[in-house]
Every structure is written in structure tokens, then in C-alpha cells.
mmCIF file of C-alpha atoms and ligand atoms in Angstrom:
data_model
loop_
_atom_site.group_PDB
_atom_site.id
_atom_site.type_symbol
_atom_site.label_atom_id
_atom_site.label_comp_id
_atom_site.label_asym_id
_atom_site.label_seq_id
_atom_site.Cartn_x
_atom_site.Cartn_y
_atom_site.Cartn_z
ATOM 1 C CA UNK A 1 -18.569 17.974 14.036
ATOM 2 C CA UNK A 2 -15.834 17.995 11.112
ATOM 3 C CA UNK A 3 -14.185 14.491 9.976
ATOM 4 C CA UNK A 4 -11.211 14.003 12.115
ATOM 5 C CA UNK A 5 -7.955 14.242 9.529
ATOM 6 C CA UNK A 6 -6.536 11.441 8.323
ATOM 7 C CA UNK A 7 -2.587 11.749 9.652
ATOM 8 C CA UNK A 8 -1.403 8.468 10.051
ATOM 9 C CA UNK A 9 -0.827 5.272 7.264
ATOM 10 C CA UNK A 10 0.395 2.408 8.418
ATOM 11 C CA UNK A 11 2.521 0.264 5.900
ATOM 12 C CA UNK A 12 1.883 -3.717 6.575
ATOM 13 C CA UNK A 13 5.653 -5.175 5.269
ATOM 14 C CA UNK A 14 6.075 -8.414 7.376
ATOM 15 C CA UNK A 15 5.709 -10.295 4.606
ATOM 16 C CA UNK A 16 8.253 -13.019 3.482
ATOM 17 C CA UNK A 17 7.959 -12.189 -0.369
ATOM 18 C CA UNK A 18 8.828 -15.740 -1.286
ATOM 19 C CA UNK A 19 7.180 -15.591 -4.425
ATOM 20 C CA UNK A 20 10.550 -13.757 -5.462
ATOM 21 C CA UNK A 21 12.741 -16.285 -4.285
ATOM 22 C CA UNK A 22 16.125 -16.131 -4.522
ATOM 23 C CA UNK A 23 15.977 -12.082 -4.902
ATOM 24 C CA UNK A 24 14.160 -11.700 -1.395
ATOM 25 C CA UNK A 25 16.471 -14.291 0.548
ATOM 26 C CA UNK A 26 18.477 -11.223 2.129
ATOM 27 C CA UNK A 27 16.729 -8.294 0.489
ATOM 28 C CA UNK A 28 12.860 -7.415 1.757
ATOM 29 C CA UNK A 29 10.191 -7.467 -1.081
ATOM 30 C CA UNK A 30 9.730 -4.104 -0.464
ATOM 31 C CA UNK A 31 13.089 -3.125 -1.166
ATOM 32 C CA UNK A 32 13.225 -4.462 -4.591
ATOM 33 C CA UNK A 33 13.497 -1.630 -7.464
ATOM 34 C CA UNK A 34 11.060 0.197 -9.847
ATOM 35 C CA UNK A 35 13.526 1.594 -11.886
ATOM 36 C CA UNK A 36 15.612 3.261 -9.270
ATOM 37 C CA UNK A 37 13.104 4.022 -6.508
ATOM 38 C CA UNK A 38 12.188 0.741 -3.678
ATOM 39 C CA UNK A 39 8.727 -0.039 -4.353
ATOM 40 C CA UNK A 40 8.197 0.649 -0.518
ATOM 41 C CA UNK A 41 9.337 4.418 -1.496
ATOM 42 C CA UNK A 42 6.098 4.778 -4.245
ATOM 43 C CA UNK A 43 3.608 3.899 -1.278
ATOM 44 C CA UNK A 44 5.306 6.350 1.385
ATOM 45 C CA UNK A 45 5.198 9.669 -1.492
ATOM 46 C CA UNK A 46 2.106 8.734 -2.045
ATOM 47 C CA UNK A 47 0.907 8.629 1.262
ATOM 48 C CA UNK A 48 2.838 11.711 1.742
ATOM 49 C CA UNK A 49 0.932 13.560 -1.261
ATOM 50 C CA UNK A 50 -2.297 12.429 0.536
ATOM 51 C CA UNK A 51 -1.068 14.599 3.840
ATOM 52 C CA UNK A 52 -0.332 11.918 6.026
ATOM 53 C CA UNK A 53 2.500 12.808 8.791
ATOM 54 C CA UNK A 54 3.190 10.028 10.314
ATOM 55 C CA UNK A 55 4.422 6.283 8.568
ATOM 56 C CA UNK A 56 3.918 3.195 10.930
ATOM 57 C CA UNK A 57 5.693 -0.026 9.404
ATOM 58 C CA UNK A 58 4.615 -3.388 10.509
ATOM 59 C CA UNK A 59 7.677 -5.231 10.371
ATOM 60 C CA UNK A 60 8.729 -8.658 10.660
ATOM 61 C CA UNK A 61 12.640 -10.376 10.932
ATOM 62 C CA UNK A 62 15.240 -9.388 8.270
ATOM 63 C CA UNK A 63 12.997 -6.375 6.826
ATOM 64 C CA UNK A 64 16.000 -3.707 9.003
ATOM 65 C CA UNK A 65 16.904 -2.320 5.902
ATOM 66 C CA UNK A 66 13.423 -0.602 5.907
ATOM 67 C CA UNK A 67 14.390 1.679 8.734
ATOM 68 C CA UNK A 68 17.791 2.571 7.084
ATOM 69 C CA UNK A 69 16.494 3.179 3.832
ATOM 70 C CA UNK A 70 14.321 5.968 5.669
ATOM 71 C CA UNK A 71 17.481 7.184 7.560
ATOM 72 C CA UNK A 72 20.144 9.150 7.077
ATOM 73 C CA UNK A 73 23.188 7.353 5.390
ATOM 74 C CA UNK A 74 25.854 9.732 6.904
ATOM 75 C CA UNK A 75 28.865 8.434 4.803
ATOM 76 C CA UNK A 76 27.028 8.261 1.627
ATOM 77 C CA UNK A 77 25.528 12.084 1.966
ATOM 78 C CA UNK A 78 29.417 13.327 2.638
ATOM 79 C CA UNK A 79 30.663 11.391 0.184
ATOM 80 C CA UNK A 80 28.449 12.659 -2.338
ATOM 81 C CA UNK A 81 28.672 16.354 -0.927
ATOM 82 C CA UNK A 82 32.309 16.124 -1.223
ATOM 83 C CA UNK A 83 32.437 14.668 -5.112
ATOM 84 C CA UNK A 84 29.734 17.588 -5.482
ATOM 85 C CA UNK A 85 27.111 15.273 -6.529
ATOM 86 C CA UNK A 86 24.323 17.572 -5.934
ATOM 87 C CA UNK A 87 21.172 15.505 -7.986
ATOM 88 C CA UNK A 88 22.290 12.253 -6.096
ATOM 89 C CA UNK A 89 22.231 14.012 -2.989
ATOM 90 C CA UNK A 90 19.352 15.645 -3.136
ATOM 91 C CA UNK A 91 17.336 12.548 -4.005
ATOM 92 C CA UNK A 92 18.721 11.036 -0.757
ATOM 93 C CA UNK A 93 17.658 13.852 0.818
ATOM 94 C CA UNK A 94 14.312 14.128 -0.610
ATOM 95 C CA UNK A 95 12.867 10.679 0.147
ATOM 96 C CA UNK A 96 13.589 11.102 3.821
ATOM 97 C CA UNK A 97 10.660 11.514 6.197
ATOM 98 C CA UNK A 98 10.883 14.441 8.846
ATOM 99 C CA UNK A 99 12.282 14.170 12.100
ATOM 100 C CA UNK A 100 9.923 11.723 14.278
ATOM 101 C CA UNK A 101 7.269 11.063 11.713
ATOM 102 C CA UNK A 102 8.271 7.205 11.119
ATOM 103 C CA UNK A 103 7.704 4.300 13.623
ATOM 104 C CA UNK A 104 8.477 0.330 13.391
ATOM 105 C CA UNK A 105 6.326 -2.185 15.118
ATOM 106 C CA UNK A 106 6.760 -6.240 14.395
ATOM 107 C CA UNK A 107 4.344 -9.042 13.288
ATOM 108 C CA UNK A 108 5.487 -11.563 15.564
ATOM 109 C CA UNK A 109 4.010 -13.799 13.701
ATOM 110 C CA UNK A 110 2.502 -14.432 10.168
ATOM 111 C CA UNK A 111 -1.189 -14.258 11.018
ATOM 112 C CA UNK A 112 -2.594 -12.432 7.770
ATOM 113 C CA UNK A 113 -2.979 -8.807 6.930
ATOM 114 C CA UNK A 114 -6.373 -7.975 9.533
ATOM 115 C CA UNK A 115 -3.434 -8.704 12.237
ATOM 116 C CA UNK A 116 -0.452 -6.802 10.867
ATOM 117 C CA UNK A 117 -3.265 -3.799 11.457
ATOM 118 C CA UNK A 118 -3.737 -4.853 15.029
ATOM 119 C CA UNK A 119 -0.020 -4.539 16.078
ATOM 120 C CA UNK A 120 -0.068 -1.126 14.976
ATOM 121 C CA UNK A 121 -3.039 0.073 17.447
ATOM 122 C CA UNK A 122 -0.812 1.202 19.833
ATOM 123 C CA UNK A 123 0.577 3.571 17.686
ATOM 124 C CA UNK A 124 -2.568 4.916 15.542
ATOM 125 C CA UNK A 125 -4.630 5.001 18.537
ATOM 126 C CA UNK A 126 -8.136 6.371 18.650
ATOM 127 C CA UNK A 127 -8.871 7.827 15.571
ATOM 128 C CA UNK A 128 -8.977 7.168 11.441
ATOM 129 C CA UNK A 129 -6.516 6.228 9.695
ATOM 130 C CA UNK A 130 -5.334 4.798 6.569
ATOM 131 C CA UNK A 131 -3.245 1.047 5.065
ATOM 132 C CA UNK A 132 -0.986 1.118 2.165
ATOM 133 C CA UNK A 133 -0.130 -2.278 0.954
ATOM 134 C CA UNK A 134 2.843 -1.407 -0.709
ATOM 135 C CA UNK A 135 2.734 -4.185 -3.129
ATOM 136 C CA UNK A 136 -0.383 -2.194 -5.123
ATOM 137 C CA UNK A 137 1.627 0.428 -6.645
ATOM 138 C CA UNK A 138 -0.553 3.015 -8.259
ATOM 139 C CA UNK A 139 0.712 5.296 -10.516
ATOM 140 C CA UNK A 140 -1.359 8.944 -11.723
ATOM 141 C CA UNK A 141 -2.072 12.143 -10.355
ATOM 142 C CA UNK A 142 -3.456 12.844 -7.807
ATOM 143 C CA UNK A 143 -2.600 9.808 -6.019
ATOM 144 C CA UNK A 144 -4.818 6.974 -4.798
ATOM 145 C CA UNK A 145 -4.560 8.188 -1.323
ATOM 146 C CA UNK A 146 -5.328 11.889 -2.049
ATOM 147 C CA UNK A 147 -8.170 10.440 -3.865
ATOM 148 C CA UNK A 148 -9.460 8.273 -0.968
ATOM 149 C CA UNK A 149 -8.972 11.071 1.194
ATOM 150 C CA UNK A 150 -10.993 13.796 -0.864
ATOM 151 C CA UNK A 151 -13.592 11.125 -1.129
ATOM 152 C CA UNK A 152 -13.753 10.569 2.865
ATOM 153 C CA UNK A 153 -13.481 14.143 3.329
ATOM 154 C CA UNK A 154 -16.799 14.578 1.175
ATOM 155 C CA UNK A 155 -18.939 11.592 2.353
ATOM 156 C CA UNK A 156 -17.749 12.617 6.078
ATOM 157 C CA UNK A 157 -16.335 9.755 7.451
ATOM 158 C CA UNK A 158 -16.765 5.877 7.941
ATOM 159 C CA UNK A 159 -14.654 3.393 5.924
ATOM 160 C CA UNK A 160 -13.122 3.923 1.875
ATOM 161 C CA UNK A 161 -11.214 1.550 0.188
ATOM 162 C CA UNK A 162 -9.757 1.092 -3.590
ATOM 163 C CA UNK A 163 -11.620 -1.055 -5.453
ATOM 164 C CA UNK A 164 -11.043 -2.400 -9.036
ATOM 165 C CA UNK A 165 -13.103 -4.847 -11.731
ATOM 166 C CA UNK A 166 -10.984 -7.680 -12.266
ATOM 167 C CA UNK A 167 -12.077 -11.055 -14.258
ATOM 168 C CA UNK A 168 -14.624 -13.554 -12.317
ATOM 169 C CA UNK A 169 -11.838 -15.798 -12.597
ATOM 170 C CA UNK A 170 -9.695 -13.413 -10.605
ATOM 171 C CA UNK A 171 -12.003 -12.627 -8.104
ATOM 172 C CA UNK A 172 -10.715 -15.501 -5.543
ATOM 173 C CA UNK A 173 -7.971 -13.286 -5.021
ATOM 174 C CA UNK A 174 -9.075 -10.336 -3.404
ATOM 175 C CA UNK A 175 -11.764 -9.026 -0.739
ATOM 176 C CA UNK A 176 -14.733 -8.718 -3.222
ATOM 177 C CA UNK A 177 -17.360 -5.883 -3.259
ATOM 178 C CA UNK A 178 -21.077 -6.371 -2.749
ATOM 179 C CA UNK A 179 -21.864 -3.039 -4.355
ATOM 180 C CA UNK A 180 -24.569 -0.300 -3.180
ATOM 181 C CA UNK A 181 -25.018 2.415 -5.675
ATOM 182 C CA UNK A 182 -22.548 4.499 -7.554
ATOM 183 C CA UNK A 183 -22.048 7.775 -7.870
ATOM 184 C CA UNK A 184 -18.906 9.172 -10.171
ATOM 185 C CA UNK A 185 -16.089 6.991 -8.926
ATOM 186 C CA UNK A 186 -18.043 6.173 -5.712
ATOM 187 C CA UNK A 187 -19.834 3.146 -4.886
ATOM 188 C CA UNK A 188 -21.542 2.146 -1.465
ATOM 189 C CA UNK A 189 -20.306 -0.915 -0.133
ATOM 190 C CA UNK A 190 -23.045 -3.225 0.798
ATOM 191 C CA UNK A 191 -21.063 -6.440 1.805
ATOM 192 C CA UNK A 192 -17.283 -7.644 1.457
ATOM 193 C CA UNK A 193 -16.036 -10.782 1.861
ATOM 194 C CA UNK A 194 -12.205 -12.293 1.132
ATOM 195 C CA UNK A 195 -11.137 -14.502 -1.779
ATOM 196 C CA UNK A 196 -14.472 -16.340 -2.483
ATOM 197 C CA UNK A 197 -14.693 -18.786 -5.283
ATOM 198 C CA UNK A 198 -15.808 -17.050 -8.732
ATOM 199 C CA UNK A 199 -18.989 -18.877 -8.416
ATOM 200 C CA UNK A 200 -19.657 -17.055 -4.857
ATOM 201 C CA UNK A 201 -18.016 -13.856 -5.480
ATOM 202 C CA UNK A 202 -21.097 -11.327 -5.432
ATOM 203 C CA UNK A 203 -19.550 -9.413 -8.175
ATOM 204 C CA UNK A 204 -15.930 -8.299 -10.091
ATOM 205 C CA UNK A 205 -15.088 -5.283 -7.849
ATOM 206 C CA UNK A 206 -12.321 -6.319 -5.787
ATOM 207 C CA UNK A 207 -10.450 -4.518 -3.046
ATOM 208 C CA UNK A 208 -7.066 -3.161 -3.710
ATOM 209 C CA UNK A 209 -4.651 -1.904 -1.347
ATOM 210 C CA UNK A 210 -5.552 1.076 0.059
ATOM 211 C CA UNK A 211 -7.632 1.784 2.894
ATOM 212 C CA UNK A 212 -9.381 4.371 5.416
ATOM 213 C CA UNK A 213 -10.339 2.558 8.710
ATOM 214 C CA UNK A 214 -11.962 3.808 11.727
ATOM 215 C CA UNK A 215 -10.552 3.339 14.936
ATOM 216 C CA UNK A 216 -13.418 0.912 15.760
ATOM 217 C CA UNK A 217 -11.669 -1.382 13.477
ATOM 218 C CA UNK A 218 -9.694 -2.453 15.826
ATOM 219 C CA UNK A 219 -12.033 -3.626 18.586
ATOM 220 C CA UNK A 220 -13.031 -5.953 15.515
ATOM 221 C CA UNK A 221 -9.385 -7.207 14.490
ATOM 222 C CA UNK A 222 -9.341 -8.092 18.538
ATOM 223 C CA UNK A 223 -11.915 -10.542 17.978
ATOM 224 C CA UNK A 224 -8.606 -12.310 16.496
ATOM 225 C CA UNK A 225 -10.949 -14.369 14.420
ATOM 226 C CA UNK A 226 -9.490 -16.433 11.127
ATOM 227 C CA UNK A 227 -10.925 -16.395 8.416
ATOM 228 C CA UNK A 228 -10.016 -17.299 4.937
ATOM 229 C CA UNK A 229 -6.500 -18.879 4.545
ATOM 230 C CA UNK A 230 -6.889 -19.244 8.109
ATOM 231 C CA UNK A 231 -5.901 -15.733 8.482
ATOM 232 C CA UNK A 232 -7.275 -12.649 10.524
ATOM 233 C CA UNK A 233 -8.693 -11.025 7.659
ATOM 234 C CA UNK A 234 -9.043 -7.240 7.595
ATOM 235 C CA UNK A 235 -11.837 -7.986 4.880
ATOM 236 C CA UNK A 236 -13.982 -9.874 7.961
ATOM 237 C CA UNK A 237 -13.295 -7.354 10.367
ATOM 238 C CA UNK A 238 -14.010 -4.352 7.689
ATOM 239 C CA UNK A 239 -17.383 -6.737 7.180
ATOM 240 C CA UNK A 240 -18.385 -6.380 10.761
ATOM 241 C CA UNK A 241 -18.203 -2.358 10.380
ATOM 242 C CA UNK A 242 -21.050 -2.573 7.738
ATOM 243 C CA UNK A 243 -24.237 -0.889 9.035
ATOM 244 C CA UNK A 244 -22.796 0.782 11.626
ATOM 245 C CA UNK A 245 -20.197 3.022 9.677
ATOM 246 C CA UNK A 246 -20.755 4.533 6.020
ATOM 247 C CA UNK A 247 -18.715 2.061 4.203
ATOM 248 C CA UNK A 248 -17.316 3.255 0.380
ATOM 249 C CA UNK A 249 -15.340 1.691 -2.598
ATOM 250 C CA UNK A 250 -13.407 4.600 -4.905
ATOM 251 C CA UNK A 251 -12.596 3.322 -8.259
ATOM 252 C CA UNK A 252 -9.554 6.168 -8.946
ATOM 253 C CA UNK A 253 -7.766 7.185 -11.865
ATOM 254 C CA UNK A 254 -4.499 5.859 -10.955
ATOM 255 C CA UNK A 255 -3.283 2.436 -12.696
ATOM 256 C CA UNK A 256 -2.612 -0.348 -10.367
ATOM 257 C CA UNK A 257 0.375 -2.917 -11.118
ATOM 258 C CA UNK A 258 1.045 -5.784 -8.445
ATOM 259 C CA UNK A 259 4.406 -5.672 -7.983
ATOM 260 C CA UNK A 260 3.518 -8.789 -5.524
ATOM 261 C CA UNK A 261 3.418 -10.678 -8.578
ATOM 262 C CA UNK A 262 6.434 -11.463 -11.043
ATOM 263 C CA UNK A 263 4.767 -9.965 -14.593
ATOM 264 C CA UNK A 264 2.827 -6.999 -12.604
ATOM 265 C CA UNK A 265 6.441 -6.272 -10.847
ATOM 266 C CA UNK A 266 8.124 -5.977 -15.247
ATOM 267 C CA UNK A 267 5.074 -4.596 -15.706
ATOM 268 C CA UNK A 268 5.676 -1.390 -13.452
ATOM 269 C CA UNK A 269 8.764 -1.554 -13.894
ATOM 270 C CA UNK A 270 8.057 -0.976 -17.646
ATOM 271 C CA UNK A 271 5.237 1.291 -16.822
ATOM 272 C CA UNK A 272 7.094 3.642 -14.732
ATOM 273 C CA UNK A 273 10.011 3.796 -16.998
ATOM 274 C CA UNK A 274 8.153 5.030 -19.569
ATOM 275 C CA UNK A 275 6.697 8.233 -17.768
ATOM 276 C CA UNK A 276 10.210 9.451 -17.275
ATOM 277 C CA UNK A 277 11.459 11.452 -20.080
ATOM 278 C CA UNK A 278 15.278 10.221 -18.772
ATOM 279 C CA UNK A 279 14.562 6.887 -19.820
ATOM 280 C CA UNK A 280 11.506 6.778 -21.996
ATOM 281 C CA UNK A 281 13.105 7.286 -25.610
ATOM 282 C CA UNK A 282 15.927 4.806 -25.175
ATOM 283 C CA UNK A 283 13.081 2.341 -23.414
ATOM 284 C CA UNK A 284 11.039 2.915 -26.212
ATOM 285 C CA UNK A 285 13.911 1.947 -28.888
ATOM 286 C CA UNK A 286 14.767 -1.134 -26.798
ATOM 287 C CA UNK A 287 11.301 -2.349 -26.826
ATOM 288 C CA UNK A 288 10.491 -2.074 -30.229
ATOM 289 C CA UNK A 289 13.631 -4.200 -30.992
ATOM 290 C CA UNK A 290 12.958 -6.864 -29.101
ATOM 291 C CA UNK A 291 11.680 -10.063 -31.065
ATOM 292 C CA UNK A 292 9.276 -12.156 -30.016
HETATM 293 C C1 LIG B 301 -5.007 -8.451 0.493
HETATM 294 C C2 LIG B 301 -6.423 -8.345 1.029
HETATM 295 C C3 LIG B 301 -7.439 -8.439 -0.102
HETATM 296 C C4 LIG B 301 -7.137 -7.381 -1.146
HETATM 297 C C5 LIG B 301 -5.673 -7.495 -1.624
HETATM 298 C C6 LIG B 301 -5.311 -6.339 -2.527
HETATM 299 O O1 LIG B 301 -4.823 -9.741 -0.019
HETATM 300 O O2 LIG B 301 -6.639 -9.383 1.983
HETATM 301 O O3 LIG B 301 -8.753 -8.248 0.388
HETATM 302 O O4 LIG B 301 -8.029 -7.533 -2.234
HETATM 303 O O5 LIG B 301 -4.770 -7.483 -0.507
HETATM 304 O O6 LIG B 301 -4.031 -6.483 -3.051
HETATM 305 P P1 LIG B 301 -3.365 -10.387 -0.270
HETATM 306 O O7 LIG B 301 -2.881 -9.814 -1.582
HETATM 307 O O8 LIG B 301 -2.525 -9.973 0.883
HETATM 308 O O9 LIG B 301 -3.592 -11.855 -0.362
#
């Protein structure tokens, strides 16, 4: 039997962002800038390059803006056709989605990341499919995602997700790996568990936010049980899919900036900025001006 395609992501964006208080009092976290892109944009090209079809966003109150920044802004597109402002246009036009291929569910409730997953079971359904946190934004080519997905598509199955060594001191902020052996980028995945204490983490590969998930996931997220934070933890439920799935970590090529986080957020904002030759020179002359 081939490995069932992976045509669905689902986008977890409930949350309240208040590390980025006052920005994200009216605007969702997601919608805040790189450059001139919304960070939630990066994660949906991305998962796009990786041939998913269709974008499931776990929402939450106030996050509407979402669903019109992947709609069509009628007045805008005229007015832009009408001034002749073809480049604008077309970026508009670009970043939208095709007919049908995006879908909104809420998180009633702030009950962790392994439940934002649940409440979009009714619309993955029964087979494999992947999580983009948008908060990790990679940057490279090929994407994370494509890179996940070539790795699934060679192993045959089961679950991958993006791992990264990180400090022992950092480790109590992640799922952490309890790693098998590694081939290339590829390591078996032997144990995970979420945000242990450095002394307790089994070692410095953490989880980053990408995913490939079974549909059996989700008779595991049902289980509804909390775990660290007090949360229902994907990490726990992932856990309970050990031994009975082929379970992978994929260290890719891509950087990683946290953009959940106020320095990672300048930092790929910087990063970014620098990889487009429209901006890089006079970025360049800024930064080498500024004193310290
Ligand atoms: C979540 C996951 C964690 C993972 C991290 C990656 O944590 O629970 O396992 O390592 O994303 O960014 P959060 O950042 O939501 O606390």
C-alpha cells in the first residue's frame, strides 16, 4: 500500500499573544508583520510549497481578520486595478488560497495546543495530516514542510516532527526528544515528553513547530488528558503513538526564528529583510550605523 498524501495542515492560532501586549490588543499575533508579509502568511506558503490543499485554522475570539486576510478585499483590488498598480495587485492576488481550500474552526476554550488539534478532527478526518505553528517561522529552501514531507514519504508513514538542539537550559520549553538513531537529518524518536526541567530533559533536541500526525492521533487527544501546564499536550498524546507508529524527528536546513518571542520576532524580521535584494543594501547601511 502507498503512504496516503499529506493534503491537509491545520494552523493552531487561538492564541491570545499577550506576550506582545499592547500590539495584539485588537490585532491577532499572527497578523503582526515580517517585513511586509503577516507571519501567519510564511506558514500558509510554506505549507503550500509542501503540497498541502487544504488550510484548517483553529481560531479563537477577535482572530476575524484571519479569514479576511485570506479573502478577497474587493475595494482594495479595484482600487489598485484602477490606479494601475499591477505589483500591489498581484501580491494580493498571489497570497490568496483557491476557491474552497481554507476552513475556520474555534478553540472554545484555551486548553493547550494537543486540543486546538482536536477541534479540527472534524475537518481532517481519517487520514495524515500535518500542524504548522505559525509562530516557528522557518526560512530556506525547500521548506520545512516539503522537507518533513519527503522524509515521511521515504520512511512510509507514522509520525515526523521538526526537531532542533537548543541549550539544556532551554530545554523546559519545548517537547524534548528521547533520540533513536540518526541517519542524515533523521533521527528515530524513542520517547517525547513536554517542557521537563533541564535536569530531566533526556537530551537537547527539542520539538519545533511542525508536525505529521496520523489520524490515530486523535483517538489519543480524546483522552482529553492534561498534562504539563495543565494543558492537553499534543507532546503526551504524540507519546502514546510510540511503538505503535514509526515515530521520526527531521533536523532541516531551514533556520527557525520564534516570532512568539519579542527578540526572535526583530530577529526575523531582520533575517528576512536581509534575503530581499529590495531592502538588503539599505538594511545593511542602517545596521552598520547603528551604535551600540
Ligand atoms: C509547543 C509545543 C512544544 C514545542 C513548541 C515549539 O509549545 O507544546 O512541544 O516544542 O510548541 O515551538 P508552546 O510554544 O506552545 O509552549
Amino acid at each position: 500500500m502507498s503512504t496516503p498524501r499529506i493534503r491537509k495542515a491545520v494552523f493552531p492560532v487561538a492564541g491570545m499573544g499577550t506576550r506582545f501586549l499592547p500590539a495584539t490588543k485588537a490585532v491577532p499575533k499572527e497578523m503582526l508583520p515580517v517585513v511586509d508579509k503577516p507571519v501567519i502568511q510564511y506558514g500558509v506558503e510554506e505549507a503550500r510549497e509542501a503540497g498541502i490543499e487544504q488550510f484548517i485554522f483553529v481560531t479563537g475570539r477577535g482572530k476575524h481578520v484571519i479569514e479576511d486576510h485570506f479573502d478577497h478585499a474587493y475595494e482594495l483590488e479595484a482600487l489598485l486595478e484602477a490606479r494601475e498598480k499591477t505589483k500591489e495587485l498581484n501580491s494580493l492576488l498571489e497570497s490568496l488560497p483557491d476557491t474552497g481550500s481554507v476552513s475556520f474552526t474555534r478553540q472554545q476554550k484555551p486548553l493547550g495546543l494537543g486540543h486546538a488539534v482536536l477541534c479540527a478532527q472534524h475537518l481532517v478526518g481519517d487520514e495524515p495530516f500535518a500542524v504548522v505553528l505559525p509562530d516557528d517561522l522557518m526560512v530556506g529552501k525547500p521548506g520545512a514542510l516539503k522537507q518533513m514531507v519527503d522524509a515521511y514519504n521515504e520512511i512510509g508513514g507514522g509520525v515526523i516532527v521538526a526537531a532542533e538542539e537548543k541549550t539544556r537550559e532551554e530545554t523546559q520549553r519545548y517537547g524534548v526528544i528521547d533520540p533513536g538513531r540518526t541517519r542524515g537529518n533523521i533521527t528515530e524518536v524513542r520517547g517525547v515528553v513536554e517542557k521537563p526541567s533541564p535536569a530531566d530533559a533526556p537530551s537537547t533536541l527539542c520539538i519545533i513547530g511542525r508536525y505529521i500526525l496520523p489520524p490515530s492521533i486523535f483517538l489519543e487527544l480524546e483522552r482529553r488528558e492534561r498534562g504539563a501546564g495543565n494543558e492537553i499536550q499534543l507532546t503526551d498524546a504524540m507519546a502514546r503513538l510510540l511503538g505503535h507508529v514509526p515515530f521520526h524527528a527531521v533536523t532541516t536546513s531551514c533556520a527557525r526564528y520564534d516570532c512568539g518571542d519579542k527578540v526572535g520576532f526583530l530577529q526575523a524580521n531582520i533575517a528576512v529583510a536581509l534575503e530581499r535584494p529590495d531592502i538588503a543594501p539599505a538594511l545593511k547601511r542602517m545596521l552598520a550605523s547603528l551604535k551600540f
